[in-house]
PDB file of C-alpha atoms in Angstrom:
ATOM      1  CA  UNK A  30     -16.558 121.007  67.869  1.00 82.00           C
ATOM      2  CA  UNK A  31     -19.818 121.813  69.387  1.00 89.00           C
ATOM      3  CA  UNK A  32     -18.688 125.143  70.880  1.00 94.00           C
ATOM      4  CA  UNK A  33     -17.062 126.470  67.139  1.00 94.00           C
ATOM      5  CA  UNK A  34     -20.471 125.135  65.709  1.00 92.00           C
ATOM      6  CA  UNK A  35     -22.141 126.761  68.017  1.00 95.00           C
ATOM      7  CA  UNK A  36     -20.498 130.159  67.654  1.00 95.00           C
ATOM      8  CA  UNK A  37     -20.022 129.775  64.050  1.00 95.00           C
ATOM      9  CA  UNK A  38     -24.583 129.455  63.929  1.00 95.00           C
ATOM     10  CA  UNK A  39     -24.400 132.240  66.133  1.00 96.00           C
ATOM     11  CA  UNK A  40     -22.242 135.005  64.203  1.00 96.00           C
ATOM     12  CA  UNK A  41     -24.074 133.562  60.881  1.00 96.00           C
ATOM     13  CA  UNK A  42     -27.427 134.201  62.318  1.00 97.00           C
ATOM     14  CA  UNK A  43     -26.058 137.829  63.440  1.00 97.00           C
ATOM     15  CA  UNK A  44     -24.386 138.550  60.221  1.00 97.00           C
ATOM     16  CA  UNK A  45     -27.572 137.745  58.341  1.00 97.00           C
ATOM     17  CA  UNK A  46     -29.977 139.956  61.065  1.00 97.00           C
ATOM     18  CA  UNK A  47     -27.979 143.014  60.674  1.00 97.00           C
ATOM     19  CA  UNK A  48     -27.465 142.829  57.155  1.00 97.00           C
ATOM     20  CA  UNK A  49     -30.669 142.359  56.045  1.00 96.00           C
ATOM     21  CA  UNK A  50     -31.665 145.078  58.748  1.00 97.00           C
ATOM     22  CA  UNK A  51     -28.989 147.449  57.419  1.00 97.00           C
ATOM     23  CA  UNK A  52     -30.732 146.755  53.877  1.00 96.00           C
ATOM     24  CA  UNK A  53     -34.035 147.782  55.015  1.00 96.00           C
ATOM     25  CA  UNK A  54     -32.966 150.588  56.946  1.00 96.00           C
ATOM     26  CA  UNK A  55     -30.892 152.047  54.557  1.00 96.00           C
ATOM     27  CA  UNK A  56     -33.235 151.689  51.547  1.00 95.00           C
ATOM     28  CA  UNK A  57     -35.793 152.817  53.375  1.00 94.00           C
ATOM     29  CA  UNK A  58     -33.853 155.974  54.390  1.00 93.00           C
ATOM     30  CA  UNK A  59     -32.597 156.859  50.803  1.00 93.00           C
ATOM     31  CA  UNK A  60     -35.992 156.161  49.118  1.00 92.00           C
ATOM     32  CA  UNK A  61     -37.544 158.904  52.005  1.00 91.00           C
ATOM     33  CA  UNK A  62     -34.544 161.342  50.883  1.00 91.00           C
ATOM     34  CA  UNK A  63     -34.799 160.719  47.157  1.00 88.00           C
ATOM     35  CA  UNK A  64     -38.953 161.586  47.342  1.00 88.00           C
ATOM     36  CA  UNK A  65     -38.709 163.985  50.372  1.00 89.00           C
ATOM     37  CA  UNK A  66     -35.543 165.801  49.912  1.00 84.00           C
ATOM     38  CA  UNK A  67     -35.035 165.547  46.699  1.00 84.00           C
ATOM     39  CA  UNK A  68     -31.111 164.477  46.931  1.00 87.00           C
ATOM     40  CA  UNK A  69     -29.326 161.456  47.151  1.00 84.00           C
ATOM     41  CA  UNK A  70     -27.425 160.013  49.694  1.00 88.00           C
ATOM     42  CA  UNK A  71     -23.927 158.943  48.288  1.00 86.00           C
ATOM     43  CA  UNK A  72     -23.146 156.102  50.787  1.00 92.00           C
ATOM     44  CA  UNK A  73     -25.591 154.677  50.765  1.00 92.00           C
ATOM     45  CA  UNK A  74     -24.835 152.965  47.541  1.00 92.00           C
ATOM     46  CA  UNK A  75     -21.679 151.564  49.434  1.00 94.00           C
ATOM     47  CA  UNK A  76     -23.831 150.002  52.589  1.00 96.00           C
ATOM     48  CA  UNK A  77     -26.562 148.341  50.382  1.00 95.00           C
ATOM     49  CA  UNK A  78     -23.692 146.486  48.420  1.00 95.00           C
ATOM     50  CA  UNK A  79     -21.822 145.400  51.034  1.00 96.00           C
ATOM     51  CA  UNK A  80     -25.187 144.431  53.858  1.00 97.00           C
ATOM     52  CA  UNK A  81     -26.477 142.382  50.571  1.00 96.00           C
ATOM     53  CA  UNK A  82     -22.980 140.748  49.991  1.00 97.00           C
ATOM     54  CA  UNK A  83     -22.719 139.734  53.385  1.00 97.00           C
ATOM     55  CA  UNK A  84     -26.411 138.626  53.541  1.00 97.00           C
ATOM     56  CA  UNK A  85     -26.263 136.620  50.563  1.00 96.00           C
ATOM     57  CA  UNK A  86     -22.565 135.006  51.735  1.00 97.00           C
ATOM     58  CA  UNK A  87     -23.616 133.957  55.312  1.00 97.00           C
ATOM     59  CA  UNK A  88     -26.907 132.940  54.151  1.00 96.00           C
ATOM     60  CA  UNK A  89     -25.573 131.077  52.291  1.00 96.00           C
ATOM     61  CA  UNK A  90     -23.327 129.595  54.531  1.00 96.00           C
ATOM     62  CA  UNK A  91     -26.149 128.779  57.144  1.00 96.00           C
ATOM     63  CA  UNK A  92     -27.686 126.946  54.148  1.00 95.00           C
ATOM     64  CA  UNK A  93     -24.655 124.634  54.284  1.00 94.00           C
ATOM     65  CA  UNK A  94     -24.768 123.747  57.738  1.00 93.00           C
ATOM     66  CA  UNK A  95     -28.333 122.884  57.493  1.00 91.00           C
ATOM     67  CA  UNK A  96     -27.936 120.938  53.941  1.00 87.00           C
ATOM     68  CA  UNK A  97     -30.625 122.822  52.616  1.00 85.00           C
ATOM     69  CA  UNK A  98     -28.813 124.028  49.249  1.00 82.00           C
ATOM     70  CA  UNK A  99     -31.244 123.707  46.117  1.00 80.00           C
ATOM     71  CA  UNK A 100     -30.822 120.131  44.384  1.00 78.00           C
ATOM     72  CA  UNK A 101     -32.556 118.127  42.544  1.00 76.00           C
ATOM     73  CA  UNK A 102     -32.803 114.551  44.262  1.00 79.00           C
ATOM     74  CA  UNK A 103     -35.341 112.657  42.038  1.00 83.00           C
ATOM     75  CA  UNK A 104     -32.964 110.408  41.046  1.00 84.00           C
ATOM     76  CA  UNK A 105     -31.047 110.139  43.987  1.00 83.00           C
ATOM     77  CA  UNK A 106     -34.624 109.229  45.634  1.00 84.00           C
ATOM     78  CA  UNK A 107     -34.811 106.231  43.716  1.00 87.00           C
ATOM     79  CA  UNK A 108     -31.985 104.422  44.386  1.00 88.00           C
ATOM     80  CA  UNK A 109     -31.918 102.525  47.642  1.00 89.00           C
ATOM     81  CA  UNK A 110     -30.889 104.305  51.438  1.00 86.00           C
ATOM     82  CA  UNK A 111     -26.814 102.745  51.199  1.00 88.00           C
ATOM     83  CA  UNK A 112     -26.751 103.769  47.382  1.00 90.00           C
ATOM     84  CA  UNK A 113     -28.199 106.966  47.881  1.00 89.00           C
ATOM     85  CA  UNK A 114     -25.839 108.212  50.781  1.00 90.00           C
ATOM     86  CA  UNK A 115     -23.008 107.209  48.606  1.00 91.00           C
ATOM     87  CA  UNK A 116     -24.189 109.279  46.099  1.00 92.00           C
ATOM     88  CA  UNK A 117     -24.876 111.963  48.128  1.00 92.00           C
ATOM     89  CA  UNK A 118     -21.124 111.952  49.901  1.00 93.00           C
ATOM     90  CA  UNK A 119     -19.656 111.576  46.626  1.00 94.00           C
ATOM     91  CA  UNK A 120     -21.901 115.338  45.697  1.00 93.00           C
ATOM     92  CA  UNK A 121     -20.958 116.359  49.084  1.00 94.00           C
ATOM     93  CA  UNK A 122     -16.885 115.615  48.250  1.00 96.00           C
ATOM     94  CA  UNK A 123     -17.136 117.564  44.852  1.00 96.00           C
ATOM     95  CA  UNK A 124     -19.131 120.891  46.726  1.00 95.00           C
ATOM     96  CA  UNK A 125     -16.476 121.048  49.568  1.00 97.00           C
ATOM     97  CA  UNK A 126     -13.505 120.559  46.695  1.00 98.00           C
ATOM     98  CA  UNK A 127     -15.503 123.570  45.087  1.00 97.00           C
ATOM     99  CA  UNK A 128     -15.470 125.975  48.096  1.00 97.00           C
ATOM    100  CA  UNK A 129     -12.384 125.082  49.224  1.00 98.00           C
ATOM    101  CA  UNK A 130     -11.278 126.422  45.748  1.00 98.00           C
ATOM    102  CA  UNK A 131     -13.331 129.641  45.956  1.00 97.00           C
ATOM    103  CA  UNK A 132     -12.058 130.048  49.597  1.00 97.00           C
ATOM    104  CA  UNK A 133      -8.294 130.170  48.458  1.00 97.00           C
ATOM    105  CA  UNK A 134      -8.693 131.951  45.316  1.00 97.00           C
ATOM    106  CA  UNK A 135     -11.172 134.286  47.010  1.00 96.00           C
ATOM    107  CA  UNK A 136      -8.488 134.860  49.889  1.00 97.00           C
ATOM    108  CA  UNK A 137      -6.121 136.133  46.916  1.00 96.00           C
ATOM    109  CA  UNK A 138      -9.176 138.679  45.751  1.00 95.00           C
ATOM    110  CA  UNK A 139      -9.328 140.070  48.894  1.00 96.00           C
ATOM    111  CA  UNK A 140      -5.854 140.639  48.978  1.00 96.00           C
ATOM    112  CA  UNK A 141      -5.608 142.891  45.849  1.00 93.00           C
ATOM    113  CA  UNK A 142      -8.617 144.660  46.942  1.00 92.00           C
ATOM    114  CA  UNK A 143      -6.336 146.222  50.164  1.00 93.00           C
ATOM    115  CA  UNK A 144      -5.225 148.848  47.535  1.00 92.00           C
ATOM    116  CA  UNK A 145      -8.708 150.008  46.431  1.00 93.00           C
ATOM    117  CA  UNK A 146     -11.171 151.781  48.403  1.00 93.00           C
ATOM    118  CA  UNK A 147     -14.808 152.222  48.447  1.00 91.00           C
ATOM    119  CA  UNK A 148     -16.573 155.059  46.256  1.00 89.00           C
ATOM    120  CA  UNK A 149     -17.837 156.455  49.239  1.00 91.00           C
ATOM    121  CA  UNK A 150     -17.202 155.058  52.522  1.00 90.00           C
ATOM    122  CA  UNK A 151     -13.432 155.342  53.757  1.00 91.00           C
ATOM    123  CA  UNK A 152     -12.935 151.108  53.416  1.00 94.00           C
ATOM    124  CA  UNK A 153     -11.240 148.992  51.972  1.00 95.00           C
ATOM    125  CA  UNK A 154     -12.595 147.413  49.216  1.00 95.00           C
ATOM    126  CA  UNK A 155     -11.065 143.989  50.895  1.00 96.00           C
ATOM    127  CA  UNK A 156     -13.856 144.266  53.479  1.00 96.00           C
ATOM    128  CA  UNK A 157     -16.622 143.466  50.669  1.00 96.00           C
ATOM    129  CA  UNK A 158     -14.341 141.053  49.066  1.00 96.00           C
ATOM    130  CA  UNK A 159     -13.561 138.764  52.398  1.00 97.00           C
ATOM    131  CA  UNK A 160     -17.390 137.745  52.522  1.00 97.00           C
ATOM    132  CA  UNK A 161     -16.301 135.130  49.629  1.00 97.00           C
ATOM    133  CA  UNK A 162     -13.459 133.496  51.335  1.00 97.00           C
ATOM    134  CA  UNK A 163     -14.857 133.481  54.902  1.00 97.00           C
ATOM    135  CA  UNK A 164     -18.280 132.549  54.274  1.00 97.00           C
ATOM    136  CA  UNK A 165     -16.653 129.930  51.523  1.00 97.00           C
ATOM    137  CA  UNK A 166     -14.154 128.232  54.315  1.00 97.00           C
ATOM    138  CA  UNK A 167     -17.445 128.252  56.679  1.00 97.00           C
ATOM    139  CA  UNK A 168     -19.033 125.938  54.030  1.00 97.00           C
ATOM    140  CA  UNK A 169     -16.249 123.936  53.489  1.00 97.00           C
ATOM    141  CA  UNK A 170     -15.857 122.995  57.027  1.00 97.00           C
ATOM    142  CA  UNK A 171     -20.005 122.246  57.076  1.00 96.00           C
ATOM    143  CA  UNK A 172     -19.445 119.944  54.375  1.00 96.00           C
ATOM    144  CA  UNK A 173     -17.040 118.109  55.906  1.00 96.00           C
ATOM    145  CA  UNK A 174     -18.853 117.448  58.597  1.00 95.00           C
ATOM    146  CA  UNK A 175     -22.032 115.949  56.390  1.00 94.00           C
ATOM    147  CA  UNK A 176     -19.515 114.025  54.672  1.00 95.00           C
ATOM    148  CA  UNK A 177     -17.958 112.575  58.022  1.00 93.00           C
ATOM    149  CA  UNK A 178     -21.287 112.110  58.994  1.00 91.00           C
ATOM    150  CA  UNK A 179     -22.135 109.899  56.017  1.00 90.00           C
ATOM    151  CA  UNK A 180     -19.604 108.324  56.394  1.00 90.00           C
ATOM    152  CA  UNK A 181     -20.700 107.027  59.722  1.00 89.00           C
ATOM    153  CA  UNK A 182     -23.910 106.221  58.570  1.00 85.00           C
ATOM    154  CA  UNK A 183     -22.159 104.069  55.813  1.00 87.00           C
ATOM    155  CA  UNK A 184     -19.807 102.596  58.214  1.00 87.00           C
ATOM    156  CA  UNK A 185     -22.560 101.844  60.618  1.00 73.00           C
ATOM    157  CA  UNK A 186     -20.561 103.013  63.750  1.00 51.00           C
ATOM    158  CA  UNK A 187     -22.788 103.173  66.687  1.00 48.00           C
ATOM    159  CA  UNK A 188     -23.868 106.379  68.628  1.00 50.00           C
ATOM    160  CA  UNK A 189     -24.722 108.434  66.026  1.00 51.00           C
ATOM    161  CA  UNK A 190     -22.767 111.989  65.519  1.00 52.00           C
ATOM    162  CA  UNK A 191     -21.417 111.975  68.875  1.00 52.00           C
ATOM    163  CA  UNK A 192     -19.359 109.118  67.833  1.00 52.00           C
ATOM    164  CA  UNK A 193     -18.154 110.837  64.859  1.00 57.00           C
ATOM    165  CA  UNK A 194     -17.867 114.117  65.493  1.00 52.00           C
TER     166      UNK A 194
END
């Protein structure tokens, strides 16, 4: 488990580096040739959309693993440390149940995008779709794990992750 989490942090971290480089790079290249030049640079359009899909995606993936999603826990801060993580698995339960949803149904999208291509580039429009159901089934399995790990904590095994991962 260590090794896939591992790997998983590393080709998230990657994903999001060149993505967000590709977005800078390429902007900055078709704002020079719009200014400069005078023309426009037709696929370019095509690797800012899919960089900034796959940055948004696998950042928000990364968020998953790290629990750092947006929420609003003033309530939840309230209620006592047992009551709380109850709460918080039971949250935890519904998200996963949500991208495990989004990672079947976005599997299907992907699938009827093999028959369409890009405007520009010579891909499939499948490779800008699959950013939804891989990056969704990346979050799934992170939730899991925070929800096995709560579960833990509620159970009051001994030994911390190791014992339950």
């Amino acid at each position: 488990m260590k090794y896939l989490n591992f790997a998983l942090d590393i080709l998230l971290k990657a994903v999001m580096a060149a993505s967000t480089a590709s977005v800078l790079i390429v902007s900055f290249i078709q704002i020079i040739s719009r200014f400069v030049a005078q023309m426009s640079i037709g696929w370019s359009a095509d690797v800012l959309r899919l960089s900034f899909i796959y940055a948004v995606f696998s950042g928000a993936a990364y968020c998953a693993k790290k629990n750092e999603h947006i929420n609003l826990d003033i309530l939840l801060s309230l209620l006592p440390v047992r009551k709380r993580m109850i709460c918080e698995t039971v949250i935890l339960s519904v998200v996963t149940v949500f991208c495990a949803v989004l990672t079947k149904f976005g599997y299907v999208y992907t699938l009827s995008g093999l028959r369409q291509s890009a405007p520009f580039l010579p891909i499939s429009m499948a490779v800008y779709y699959a950013a939804l159901p891989l990056c969704t089934g990346i979050m799934t399995f992170y939730y899991l794990q925070l929800i096995i790990k709560n579960f833990c904590y509620l159970c009051k095994k001994q030994g911390g992750e190791s014992a339950c991962l």
